Coordinates of C-alpha atoms in Angstrom, one line a residue:
M1 CA 0.3 0.0 0.0
N2 CA 1.6 3.3 -0.5
I3 CA 0.3 5.2 2.1
E4 CA 0.8 9.3 -0.4
N5 CA -1.6 8.4 -1.9
H6 CA -4.3 7.6 0.3
N7 CA -6.0 11.2 2.3
P8 CA -7.3 11.9 5.3
S9 CA -12.1 10.7 6.3
N10 CA -14.3 13.1 5.2
A11 CA -15.1 12.6 8.9
E12 CA -11.4 13.5 9.7
I13 CA -11.4 16.7 8.6
K14 CA -15.2 17.3 9.4
E15 CA -13.6 17.0 13.4
L16 CA -9.6 18.8 12.8
I17 CA -12.0 21.7 11.5
D18 CA -15.0 21.4 14.6
N19 CA -12.0 21.1 17.6
Y20 CA -10.4 23.9 15.0
K21 CA -13.2 26.1 15.0
S22 CA -14.7 26.2 18.8
K23 CA -11.8 26.4 19.6
K24 CA -9.9 23.0 20.9
F25 CA -6.6 24.2 19.5
N26 CA -4.5 21.5 21.7
L27 CA -6.2 18.7 20.1
A28 CA -6.3 19.8 16.8
I29 CA -2.6 20.1 16.7
K30 CA -3.0 16.7 17.6
L31 CA -5.4 15.4 15.5
A32 CA -3.6 17.8 13.2
T33 CA 0.2 16.0 13.7
S34 CA -1.4 12.5 13.5
L35 CA -3.1 13.4 10.3
T36 CA 0.0 14.9 8.8
Q37 CA 1.9 12.0 9.3
R38 CA -0.6 9.3 8.3
Y39 CA -0.7 11.4 5.3
P40 CA 1.9 13.7 4.8
T41 CA 1.2 14.6 1.1
N42 CA -2.5 16.0 1.9
Q43 CA -1.5 20.1 0.9
F44 CA -4.6 20.6 3.4
C45 CA -3.4 18.8 6.5
W46 CA 0.3 20.7 6.6
K47 CA -1.6 23.8 6.2
V48 CA -4.1 23.1 9.1
L49 CA -1.7 22.7 11.5
G50 CA 0.7 25.6 9.9
A51 CA -1.8 28.1 11.2
L52 CA -2.9 25.8 14.6
L53 CA 1.2 26.3 15.4
G54 CA 1.0 30.2 14.7
I55 CA -1.7 30.9 16.8
K56 CA -0.1 28.3 20.3
G57 CA 3.3 30.7 19.7
K58 CA 5.1 27.6 17.9
K59 CA 6.9 29.6 15.4
R60 CA 9.4 27.0 14.7
E61 CA 7.1 24.7 14.0
A62 CA 4.4 26.9 12.5
L63 CA 7.0 27.8 10.0
N64 CA 8.2 24.0 9.5
A65 CA 4.6 23.2 8.8
N66 CA 3.8 26.3 6.7
R67 CA 7.0 25.1 4.7
K68 CA 5.6 22.2 3.7
A69 CA 2.3 22.9 2.7
V70 CA 3.4 25.5 0.6
N71 CA 6.1 23.0 -0.9
L72 CA 3.8 20.9 -1.1
S73 CA 1.4 23.6 -3.1
P74 CA 2.8 26.5 -4.2
K75 CA 0.1 28.6 -6.1
D76 CA -2.3 28.6 -2.8
F77 CA -2.3 32.2 -2.2
E78 CA -3.7 31.2 2.0
S79 CA -1.0 28.9 2.3
Q80 CA 1.4 31.8 0.4
N81 CA -0.2 33.5 3.1
N82 CA 0.3 31.9 6.2
L83 CA 4.1 31.1 5.2
G84 CA 4.5 35.3 5.6
N85 CA 2.3 34.9 8.7
A86 CA 4.9 32.8 10.5
L87 CA 8.1 33.9 8.2
K88 CA 6.9 37.3 10.8
A89 CA 6.1 35.9 14.1
L90 CA 10.0 35.2 13.8
G91 CA 10.8 38.3 12.6
K92 CA 11.3 37.3 8.6
L93 CA 9.9 40.5 7.8
D94 CA 12.0 40.2 4.3
E95 CA 10.9 37.0 3.1
A96 CA 7.4 37.5 5.2
I97 CA 6.6 40.5 3.2
N98 CA 8.0 38.4 -0.6
S99 CA 5.2 35.3 0.6
Y100 CA 2.3 38.2 1.0
K101 CA 3.1 39.5 -2.5
T102 CA 3.1 36.2 -3.8
S103 CA -0.4 35.5 -2.5
V104 CA -1.8 38.7 -3.9
L105 CA -0.6 37.6 -6.6
L106 CA -2.4 34.2 -6.7
K107 CA -5.2 35.9 -6.0
P108 CA -5.1 39.9 -6.7
D109 CA -8.7 39.9 -4.4
Y110 CA -7.7 38.3 -0.8
A111 CA -8.3 41.1 1.3
G112 CA -6.0 39.3 4.4
A113 CA -2.6 38.8 2.2
Y114 CA -3.2 42.7 1.7
Y115 CA -3.3 44.1 4.9
N116 CA -0.8 41.8 5.9
L117 CA 1.0 42.5 3.4
A118 CA 0.5 46.8 4.1
L119 CA 2.0 45.5 8.5
C120 CA 5.3 43.9 7.1
L121 CA 6.2 47.0 4.8
Q122 CA 5.1 49.1 7.5
T123 CA 7.2 48.0 10.1
T124 CA 10.3 48.0 8.0
G125 CA 10.0 51.7 6.4
K126 CA 8.5 51.3 3.4
L127 CA 5.8 53.7 4.4
E128 CA 5.2 54.9 0.3
E129 CA 4.6 50.3 -0.4
S130 CA 2.1 50.4 3.0
K131 CA -0.1 53.6 2.0
I132 CA -0.7 52.2 -1.2
T133 CA -1.4 48.4 -0.2
Y134 CA -3.6 49.0 2.7
E135 CA -5.8 51.3 -0.5
K136 CA -5.6 48.7 -2.0
F137 CA -7.3 46.5 1.1
I138 CA -9.6 49.0 2.1
Y139 CA -11.0 49.1 -1.7
L140 CA -12.1 45.5 -1.2
K141 CA -12.6 45.9 2.4
S142 CA -14.2 49.1 3.1
D143 CA -15.7 48.6 6.7
Y144 CA -12.3 47.6 9.3
P145 CA -11.4 50.0 11.2
E146 CA -7.6 48.7 11.9
A147 CA -7.0 49.5 8.3
Y148 CA -8.2 53.2 8.2
F149 CA -6.0 53.9 11.7
N150 CA -3.0 51.8 10.5
L151 CA -2.6 54.0 6.9
G152 CA -3.1 57.5 9.0
N153 CA 0.0 55.9 11.2
V154 CA 1.7 55.8 7.9
L155 CA 0.2 58.8 5.9
Q156 CA 1.6 60.8 9.7
K157 CA 4.9 59.3 9.0
L158 CA 5.0 60.3 5.1
N159 CA 3.7 64.0 6.9
E160 CA 1.0 63.7 5.0
Y161 CA -1.0 65.1 8.1
E162 CA -5.0 66.7 6.5
K163 CA -5.1 62.5 4.8
A164 CA -4.3 61.0 8.1
E165 CA -7.3 62.6 10.0
I166 CA -9.5 61.9 7.5
N167 CA -8.4 58.2 8.1
F168 CA -8.1 58.7 11.8
K169 CA -11.7 59.7 10.9
K170 CA -13.3 57.6 9.1
A171 CA -11.8 54.9 11.9
L172 CA -13.6 56.8 14.4
K173 CA -16.9 56.7 12.2
L174 CA -16.5 52.5 12.3
N175 CA -15.8 52.4 15.7
P176 CA -16.6 55.8 18.0
S177 CA -14.9 54.2 20.9
Y178 CA -11.8 53.5 19.7
T179 CA -9.4 55.5 21.8
E180 CA -5.9 54.6 19.7
T181 CA -7.4 56.8 17.8
Y182 CA -8.5 59.6 19.4
N183 CA -5.5 59.6 20.7
N184 CA -3.4 59.5 17.2
L185 CA -5.2 62.2 15.1
G186 CA -5.2 64.4 18.5
V187 CA -1.3 64.3 17.5
V188 CA -2.2 64.7 13.4
L189 CA -4.1 67.9 14.5
R190 CA -1.4 69.5 16.7
L191 CA 0.9 68.8 14.0
L192 CA -1.4 71.1 11.7
G193 CA -1.9 73.5 14.7
R194 CA -5.1 73.3 15.4
L195 CA -5.0 73.3 19.0
E196 CA -8.1 72.8 20.6
E197 CA -9.1 70.9 18.6
S198 CA -5.7 67.8 19.1
E199 CA -6.7 68.7 23.7
K200 CA -10.2 68.3 23.1
N201 CA -9.5 64.6 21.7
F202 CA -6.8 63.8 24.0
E203 CA -9.6 64.5 26.8
Q204 CA -12.0 62.1 24.3
V205 CA -9.5 59.6 24.7
I206 CA -8.7 60.7 29.1
K207 CA -12.6 60.5 29.3
L208 CA -13.1 56.6 27.4
N209 CA -9.4 55.3 29.1
P210 CA -8.6 57.3 32.6
N211 CA -5.1 54.9 32.3
Y212 CA -4.2 56.2 28.6
F213 CA -1.1 57.5 30.3
E214 CA -0.2 58.6 26.5
A215 CA -2.8 60.3 26.5
Y216 CA -2.0 63.2 29.3
N217 CA 1.6 63.3 27.9
N218 CA -0.2 64.6 24.6
L219 CA -2.2 66.7 26.2
G220 CA 0.4 68.4 28.0
L221 CA 2.7 69.2 24.8
T222 CA -1.4 70.4 23.1
Q223 CA -2.0 72.5 25.6
Q224 CA 2.3 73.7 26.1
E225 CA 2.2 74.7 23.1
L226 CA -1.3 76.3 24.3
G227 CA 0.6 78.1 26.3
K228 CA -0.8 76.9 29.3
H229 CA 1.9 75.1 31.1
E230 CA 0.3 74.6 34.8
E231 CA -2.7 72.3 32.9
A232 CA 0.6 70.7 31.3
I233 CA 2.4 70.2 34.2
I234 CA -0.4 69.2 35.8
C235 CA -0.9 66.2 32.9
F236 CA 2.5 65.1 32.9
R237 CA 3.0 64.3 35.7
K238 CA -1.2 62.6 35.9
A239 CA 1.0 60.1 33.6
I240 CA 4.2 59.8 35.8
Y241 CA 1.6 59.1 38.5
I242 CA 0.2 56.0 35.6
K243 CA 4.2 55.1 34.8
S244 CA 6.3 55.5 36.9
D245 CA 9.2 54.6 34.1
F246 CA 7.3 57.0 32.2
E247 CA 10.6 59.2 30.5
E248 CA 9.7 60.9 28.2
A249 CA 6.7 62.4 30.3
H250 CA 9.8 63.4 32.6
Y251 CA 12.0 64.2 30.0
N252 CA 8.3 67.3 29.0
L253 CA 7.4 67.5 32.9
G254 CA 11.4 69.0 32.9
I255 CA 10.5 71.4 30.0
A256 CA 7.3 72.3 30.9
L257 CA 9.3 73.4 34.7
D258 CA 11.7 74.8 33.0
E259 CA 9.1 77.0 31.1
L260 CA 7.8 78.8 34.4
G261 CA 11.7 79.4 35.9
K262 CA 11.2 76.1 38.2
F263 CA 14.4 75.2 37.3
D264 CA 15.2 73.4 40.8
E265 CA 12.2 70.8 40.1
S266 CA 11.9 71.3 35.9
K267 CA 16.1 69.5 36.8
E268 CA 14.8 67.4 38.8
S269 CA 11.8 65.9 36.4
Y270 CA 15.5 65.6 33.9
K271 CA 17.1 63.8 36.9
N272 CA 14.6 60.8 36.5
A273 CA 14.8 60.7 33.2
I274 CA 18.0 60.7 32.6
K275 CA 18.0 57.4 35.5
L276 CA 15.2 56.2 33.1
N277 CA 17.5 56.7 29.8
S278 CA 21.2 58.0 30.1
N279 CA 22.4 57.2 26.9
N280 CA 18.9 60.2 25.6
A281 CA 21.7 62.6 25.0
D282 CA 18.5 65.5 24.7
Y283 CA 18.2 64.5 28.0
H284 CA 21.6 65.7 28.7
N285 CA 21.3 68.9 27.0
N286 CA 18.4 69.9 28.6
I287 CA 19.6 69.3 32.0
G288 CA 22.5 71.3 30.9
M289 CA 20.2 75.1 30.5
V290 CA 18.4 74.7 33.5
L291 CA 21.9 74.0 35.8
Q292 CA 23.4 77.0 33.4
E293 CA 19.8 79.4 34.7
L294 CA 21.1 77.7 38.4
G295 CA 24.3 79.2 38.6
K296 CA 25.6 75.4 38.6
L297 CA 28.9 76.1 35.7
D298 CA 30.6 73.2 35.3
A299 CA 28.0 70.6 36.3
S300 CA 25.9 72.5 33.2
E301 CA 29.4 72.4 30.9
Q302 CA 29.7 68.4 32.2
S303 CA 26.3 67.6 30.7
Y304 CA 26.8 69.5 27.8
N305 CA 29.9 67.8 27.0
K306 CA 27.7 64.6 27.7
A307 CA 24.5 64.8 25.0
I308 CA 28.3 65.4 22.5
K309 CA 29.5 62.7 23.8
L310 CA 26.3 60.4 23.1
N311 CA 25.5 62.7 19.8
G312 CA 28.9 64.4 18.7
D313 CA 26.5 66.3 16.3
H314 CA 23.9 67.4 18.9
A315 CA 23.3 70.9 17.7
D316 CA 21.5 72.7 20.2
A317 CA 24.6 71.6 23.5
N318 CA 27.3 72.5 21.1
F319 CA 26.2 75.7 20.7
N320 CA 24.8 75.5 24.4
L321 CA 28.1 75.1 25.4
S322 CA 29.3 77.5 22.9
M323 CA 27.5 80.3 24.8
L324 CA 28.3 79.0 28.4
L325 CA 31.9 79.2 27.1
N326 CA 31.6 82.5 25.9
L327 CA 29.5 84.0 29.3
K328 CA 32.9 81.9 31.2
G329 CA 35.2 84.3 28.7
E330 CA 36.2 81.8 27.1
L331 CA 35.8 83.1 23.6
K332 CA 37.9 82.0 21.4
K333 CA 36.6 78.3 22.0
G334 CA 33.0 80.1 22.0
F335 CA 32.9 81.8 18.8
N336 CA 35.0 78.9 17.1
L337 CA 31.6 76.7 18.2
Y338 CA 29.1 78.9 17.8
N339 CA 28.5 78.1 14.2
W340 CA 26.2 74.8 14.9
R341 CA 23.7 78.3 15.7
Y342 CA 22.3 77.3 11.7
R343 CA 21.5 73.6 12.3
K344 CA 20.1 73.7 15.4
N345 CA 16.2 73.1 15.9
K346 CA 14.4 76.2 14.5
S347 CA 18.0 77.3 13.2
F348 CA 16.5 80.7 11.2
I349 CA 20.1 81.6 10.7
K350 CA 21.3 80.9 6.7
A351 CA 24.8 79.6 6.9
P352 CA 26.5 80.5 3.9
S353 CA 26.7 79.2 0.8
K354 CA 29.6 77.0 0.1
E355 CA 30.8 78.4 -2.3
F356 CA 31.2 81.9 -0.5
V357 CA 32.5 80.5 3.2
C358 CA 35.6 82.8 4.5
N359 CA 37.6 80.5 7.2
S360 CA 40.0 84.1 7.6
I361 CA 39.8 87.9 7.4
D362 CA 42.0 87.8 5.2
E363 CA 40.3 86.3 2.3
V364 CA 38.4 88.8 1.9
K365 CA 40.9 91.4 1.2
N366 CA 39.6 93.8 -2.0
K367 CA 36.7 90.8 -2.2
N368 CA 33.7 91.5 -2.5
F369 CA 32.4 90.4 1.2
L370 CA 28.3 90.3 2.0
V371 CA 26.8 90.1 5.5
Y372 CA 24.5 89.6 6.7
E373 CA 22.2 90.1 9.4
E374 CA 20.9 87.7 11.8
Q375 CA 19.4 87.3 15.4
G376 CA 17.5 90.5 17.2
I377 CA 18.1 94.5 17.0
G378 CA 20.5 94.2 19.5
D379 CA 22.8 92.1 18.3
I380 CA 22.8 93.6 14.9
I381 CA 23.9 96.8 17.0
Q382 CA 26.4 95.0 19.5
F383 CA 28.1 93.6 15.8
Y384 CA 28.3 96.1 13.9
R385 CA 31.4 97.3 15.1
Y386 CA 33.3 94.6 13.3
L387 CA 32.0 96.0 9.7
N388 CA 33.9 98.9 10.7
L389 CA 37.3 97.5 11.1
P390 CA 40.2 99.0 9.5
Q391 CA 40.8 95.6 8.7
L392 CA 38.0 95.3 5.9
N393 CA 39.0 99.0 4.4
K394 CA 40.3 97.3 1.4
S395 CA 36.6 95.4 1.0
N396 CA 33.5 95.8 -0.7
V397 CA 31.3 95.5 2.0
T398 CA 27.8 95.3 1.6
F399 CA 25.5 94.6 4.7
K400 CA 22.1 93.3 4.7
V401 CA 20.1 94.1 7.3
K402 CA 16.4 95.2 7.6
S403 CA 14.9 99.3 6.2
N404 CA 14.4 100.2 9.0
L405 CA 17.7 100.5 10.7
H406 CA 19.1 102.0 7.3
R407 CA 18.7 105.1 8.5
L408 CA 20.9 104.6 11.8
L409 CA 23.9 102.6 9.9
K410 CA 24.6 104.4 7.5
N411 CA 24.9 108.3 9.7
S412 CA 28.0 105.9 11.9
N413 CA 29.3 104.8 8.8
N414 CA 29.3 105.5 4.9
N415 CA 32.1 103.1 4.3
I416 CA 29.7 100.3 3.8
K417 CA 26.9 99.6 1.2
I418 CA 23.8 98.5 3.0
T419 CA 20.5 97.3 1.9
D420 CA 17.8 95.7 2.2
N421 CA 18.6 92.6 -0.6
F422 CA 20.3 89.9 -1.5
P423 CA 22.7 91.3 -4.1
K424 CA 23.2 89.1 -7.1
R425 CA 25.3 85.7 -6.8
S426 CA 27.8 87.6 -9.6
N427 CA 28.3 90.0 -6.9
I428 CA 29.5 88.0 -4.5
D429 CA 33.3 86.3 -3.4
F430 CA 32.0 85.5 0.6
E431 CA 29.7 85.6 2.5
C432 CA 29.0 85.3 6.3
P433 CA 26.1 85.9 8.6
L434 CA 27.2 89.3 11.3
L435 CA 27.6 86.9 14.5
S436 CA 30.6 85.4 13.0
L437 CA 32.6 88.3 12.6
P438 CA 34.1 87.5 16.4
N439 CA 35.6 84.3 14.4
L440 CA 36.7 85.1 11.4
F441 CA 38.4 88.5 13.2
K442 CA 39.4 85.8 16.2
T443 CA 38.1 88.0 18.9
E444 CA 39.7 87.4 22.1
I445 CA 38.6 89.2 25.7
N446 CA 41.5 91.4 25.6
S447 CA 41.0 91.8 21.6
I448 CA 37.2 93.1 21.7
P449 CA 37.3 96.6 19.0
N450 CA 35.2 98.3 22.1
Y451 CA 36.2 102.1 20.3
V452 CA 33.1 104.3 21.4
P453 CA 30.9 105.5 19.3
Y454 CA 30.4 103.7 17.0
L455 CA 27.1 105.0 15.9
K456 CA 26.3 108.3 15.7
A457 CA 22.5 110.4 16.7
E458 CA 22.1 112.9 14.4
S459 CA 22.8 115.5 15.6
K460 CA 19.5 118.0 14.3
N461 CA 17.3 115.5 16.1
V462 CA 19.8 115.6 18.8
E463 CA 19.0 119.4 19.0
R464 CA 15.8 119.8 18.8
W465 CA 15.4 117.3 21.8
A466 CA 17.3 119.2 23.6
Q467 CA 15.1 122.3 23.4
K468 CA 12.4 120.1 24.5
L469 CA 14.5 118.4 27.4
K470 CA 15.8 121.2 28.3
S471 CA 16.0 120.9 32.0
D472 CA 18.5 121.5 35.1
K473 CA 17.6 117.9 36.4
F474 CA 19.7 115.4 36.5
K475 CA 18.1 112.8 33.5
I476 CA 18.3 109.6 33.3
G477 CA 16.5 107.6 30.4
I478 CA 15.5 104.3 31.8
C479 CA 14.0 100.7 29.8
W480 CA 12.4 98.1 31.8
Q481 CA 11.3 95.9 29.5
G482 CA 12.7 93.5 25.8
S483 CA 11.4 90.3 24.1
K484 CA 9.1 88.3 25.2
K485 CA 10.7 85.0 24.3
K486 CA 12.4 81.8 25.9
I487 CA 15.1 82.7 25.4
D488 CA 14.9 86.8 26.7
R489 CA 13.1 85.5 29.6
G490 CA 13.7 86.8 33.4
R491 CA 16.0 89.7 31.9
S492 CA 12.6 92.0 33.2
F493 CA 11.4 93.9 35.6
S494 CA 8.8 95.6 37.4
L495 CA 8.7 99.6 36.5
S496 CA 8.0 100.7 39.2
L497 CA 11.4 99.4 40.8
F498 CA 12.2 102.9 40.3
K499 CA 10.0 104.6 42.7
D500 CA 13.3 105.6 44.6
I501 CA 15.4 106.8 42.5
S502 CA 12.5 108.9 41.0
K503 CA 12.3 110.5 44.5
L504 CA 15.4 112.1 44.4
R505 CA 15.2 115.9 43.8
E506 CA 17.5 115.7 41.6
V507 CA 16.1 113.3 38.7
E508 CA 13.7 113.2 36.0
L509 CA 13.8 109.8 34.8
I510 CA 12.7 109.5 30.9
S511 CA 11.3 106.5 28.9
L512 CA 12.9 105.4 26.2
Y513 CA 10.3 102.1 26.7
K514 CA 8.0 101.8 23.1
G515 CA 5.7 98.2 23.2
E516 CA 2.9 96.8 25.1
E517 CA 4.7 96.8 28.4
E518 CA 4.4 100.9 28.7
N519 CA 0.9 100.1 30.4
Q520 CA 2.8 99.6 33.1
I521 CA 2.9 103.7 33.6
L522 CA -1.1 104.1 34.3
N523 CA -0.3 101.9 37.4
I524 CA 2.4 104.4 38.9
D525 CA 2.6 106.6 41.4
F526 CA 5.6 108.4 40.2
N527 CA 6.9 110.8 38.6
L528 CA 7.9 109.5 34.6
R529 CA 8.3 111.7 31.3
T530 CA 6.9 110.1 28.4
L531 CA 7.6 111.2 24.7
G532 CA 4.6 111.5 23.3
N533 CA 3.1 109.6 20.3
D534 CA 5.1 110.7 17.9
F535 CA 8.7 109.3 20.0
D536 CA 10.4 107.0 16.4
K537 CA 7.0 107.6 15.5
G538 CA 8.5 106.5 11.9
N539 CA 9.3 103.6 10.1
D540 CA 13.3 104.6 11.3
A541 CA 13.8 103.0 14.2
F542 CA 15.8 104.6 17.3
I543 CA 16.3 107.8 15.3
D544 CA 14.8 109.9 18.0
T545 CA 16.3 107.2 20.7
A546 CA 18.9 107.9 20.0
A547 CA 18.7 111.4 20.1
V548 CA 16.8 111.5 23.0
M549 CA 20.1 109.4 25.3
K550 CA 22.3 111.8 23.6
N551 CA 20.2 113.9 26.2
C552 CA 20.6 112.5 28.6
D553 CA 22.5 112.1 32.2
L554 CA 23.1 108.3 32.3
I555 CA 21.0 104.7 30.5
I556 CA 19.8 103.3 33.1
T557 CA 18.3 99.5 31.6
S558 CA 17.1 96.3 31.3
D559 CA 19.7 94.1 29.1
T560 CA 17.7 94.9 25.4
V561 CA 18.1 96.8 22.7
I562 CA 18.3 100.2 24.7
A563 CA 21.8 98.4 26.4
H564 CA 23.3 98.3 23.2
L565 CA 22.1 101.5 21.4
A566 CA 24.1 103.3 25.1
G567 CA 26.7 101.3 24.6
A568 CA 27.5 102.1 20.9
L569 CA 26.9 105.2 20.9
G570 CA 28.9 106.1 24.0
C571 CA 26.0 107.0 26.7
P572 CA 26.8 106.3 30.2
V573 CA 24.8 103.5 30.5
W574 CA 23.7 101.4 33.6
V575 CA 22.7 97.8 33.1
A576 CA 20.4 95.6 35.7
L577 CA 21.3 92.0 35.5
K578 CA 19.8 88.4 36.0
L579 CA 21.8 85.4 38.0
I580 CA 23.3 84.0 34.9
P581 CA 22.8 86.6 32.2
D582 CA 23.0 86.0 28.7
W583 CA 26.8 85.0 27.9
R584 CA 27.7 88.1 26.3
W585 CA 28.3 89.6 29.8
M586 CA 30.1 87.3 31.5
L587 CA 30.3 86.2 34.5
N588 CA 31.4 88.8 38.2
R589 CA 32.4 91.6 36.5
K590 CA 31.3 95.2 37.6
D591 CA 32.0 96.3 33.3
S592 CA 32.2 95.3 30.0
P593 CA 34.7 94.9 27.5
W594 CA 32.2 95.4 25.1
Y595 CA 31.3 98.8 26.2
P596 CA 33.4 101.5 27.0
T597 CA 31.0 103.3 29.2
M598 CA 28.9 100.3 30.4
T599 CA 28.4 99.5 34.2
L600 CA 26.7 96.2 35.4
Y601 CA 24.6 95.3 38.0
R602 CA 24.3 91.8 38.8
Q603 CA 21.3 90.0 40.7
K604 CA 22.4 88.2 44.1
N605 CA 20.3 85.2 43.7
L606 CA 18.0 84.5 41.4
N607 CA 14.6 87.3 40.8
D608 CA 15.6 88.9 43.6
W609 CA 15.5 92.5 41.4
N610 CA 14.8 94.7 45.5
F611 CA 18.9 93.8 45.7
V612 CA 20.0 95.6 42.2
F613 CA 18.1 98.1 42.5
K614 CA 19.5 99.4 46.0
L615 CA 22.6 99.3 44.2
I616 CA 21.6 100.7 41.4
K617 CA 20.0 103.7 44.2
E618 CA 23.7 104.4 46.3
D619 CA 25.4 105.0 43.0
L620 CA 23.8 107.0 42.6
F621 CA 23.7 109.2 45.5
K622 CA 27.5 109.1 44.6
I623 CA 27.4 111.1 41.8
L624 CA 24.0 113.4 42.2

């Protein structure tokens, strides 16, 4: 008798199928194994055995059974699909993809194989192909919410956020309780900038599943963008309460606390994230920034260096280290690293084109040299000094800068061309952003070009304001507010701090500030001269401010553009600084190597402006 010609009886097949359908998998496996031994050429028995072994997690045995089924019948599309499943279970994804593709070639309307193929392609990062395959599956089976969900995830990774939104919403229409879909839709809506809608989706997730820790984390991120920092902190803490080892939530909590200036708490959150994952360069970079704010500069430097050791191309860590070195007065090292700002996250600074890069200031002699603005007006004013240096006298220098500064700058230097447009590339030999000039000039503490004035106020305007401000009193121009950007955090203070100074008989305070914080003037109970609606009203910035400064005996200001303008004009100027100031003011010195007429007043303790103004008042008594 030839055993290979025998097939199982109908009764044996029925028993096998009944056990399978009733989920008596162990009995079914025992029977299927027996049948494959008795009828080794029966492809159906091997196919069922392979499926059963896969269900029970017996991966190797399942693979062998499915291979046998395919070998016995290579054109059986179900066996090819099952073999793909067995290969996928063992992590053999490329082989699995080939099996799934064979399955759909054999049966082009086999929806199950398309779905399995799409999942495998998604897992291996073949997103475009995965997208097309999910779309084919949905064409064949349009009522399967998981397919829309997975397609939405693929589209999100492809940055096709609007299409991802559509598919997530289709998944929710089919399954309104699909919590993970609400969560991922919330992420996409945040990426689309629709923050209020995003927030509502995360709230819906939490309503459906109060223990969904990822949703709390995502809700916190959205609230951060909405400026709801306190609410975000609550969400991150809830995520951590549910899952104590959720490192991303610890990290995000650190960011939120940092935003509110709660540096000690922020430091602890970053420490917790690092305990969970010490190899994440972002965590070390961020704790470095907080340690710097707390004045722990050696620890801060160590953290930046740790981030760079983990990821040498970490632009933010390299840039932060450059600013810390400059703060410590190590300008040569600091300015050498400063070019990392081109590669920072959310960098808005144009890097010089490769064909126009210069590595030494000597290279631009007798050449067309383009310098272009970057960062804030204070930076422009501070570093404009380099364009006056004699090393550039034989160069044809063009300075590209915003038009509202042209009048101020042209009045001070007629040797360079000032424009608000980039010149034709054919008219450039070299180019450089303004704040790269210190590195080109190899600037160190003792070589800072600190001659003043290098800016001039218009003489007719100075005379005009002299008539308006005519007084025998000691005139002090004041400014208390700068930018509200995070980088400028902690630099501004309340106008009310000038009250004691205003009471000095010999003193007249004059407001040099223009901006949204002028409303503080309405709430003070001391005399402050304001300069009217026409003050610096035109399109040219600081023309009146410069003239008024030249008529003042002293300027007292926060760390803002007013400090730089006064210093560049050579006016006596006192600057109130936070505990760890911007890098350009360095540490532990009362003078500024950038501006000879400037005196610096520093906080002794974080946020203690009363101490600063006590020192200012004491020094005023000495000169009045």
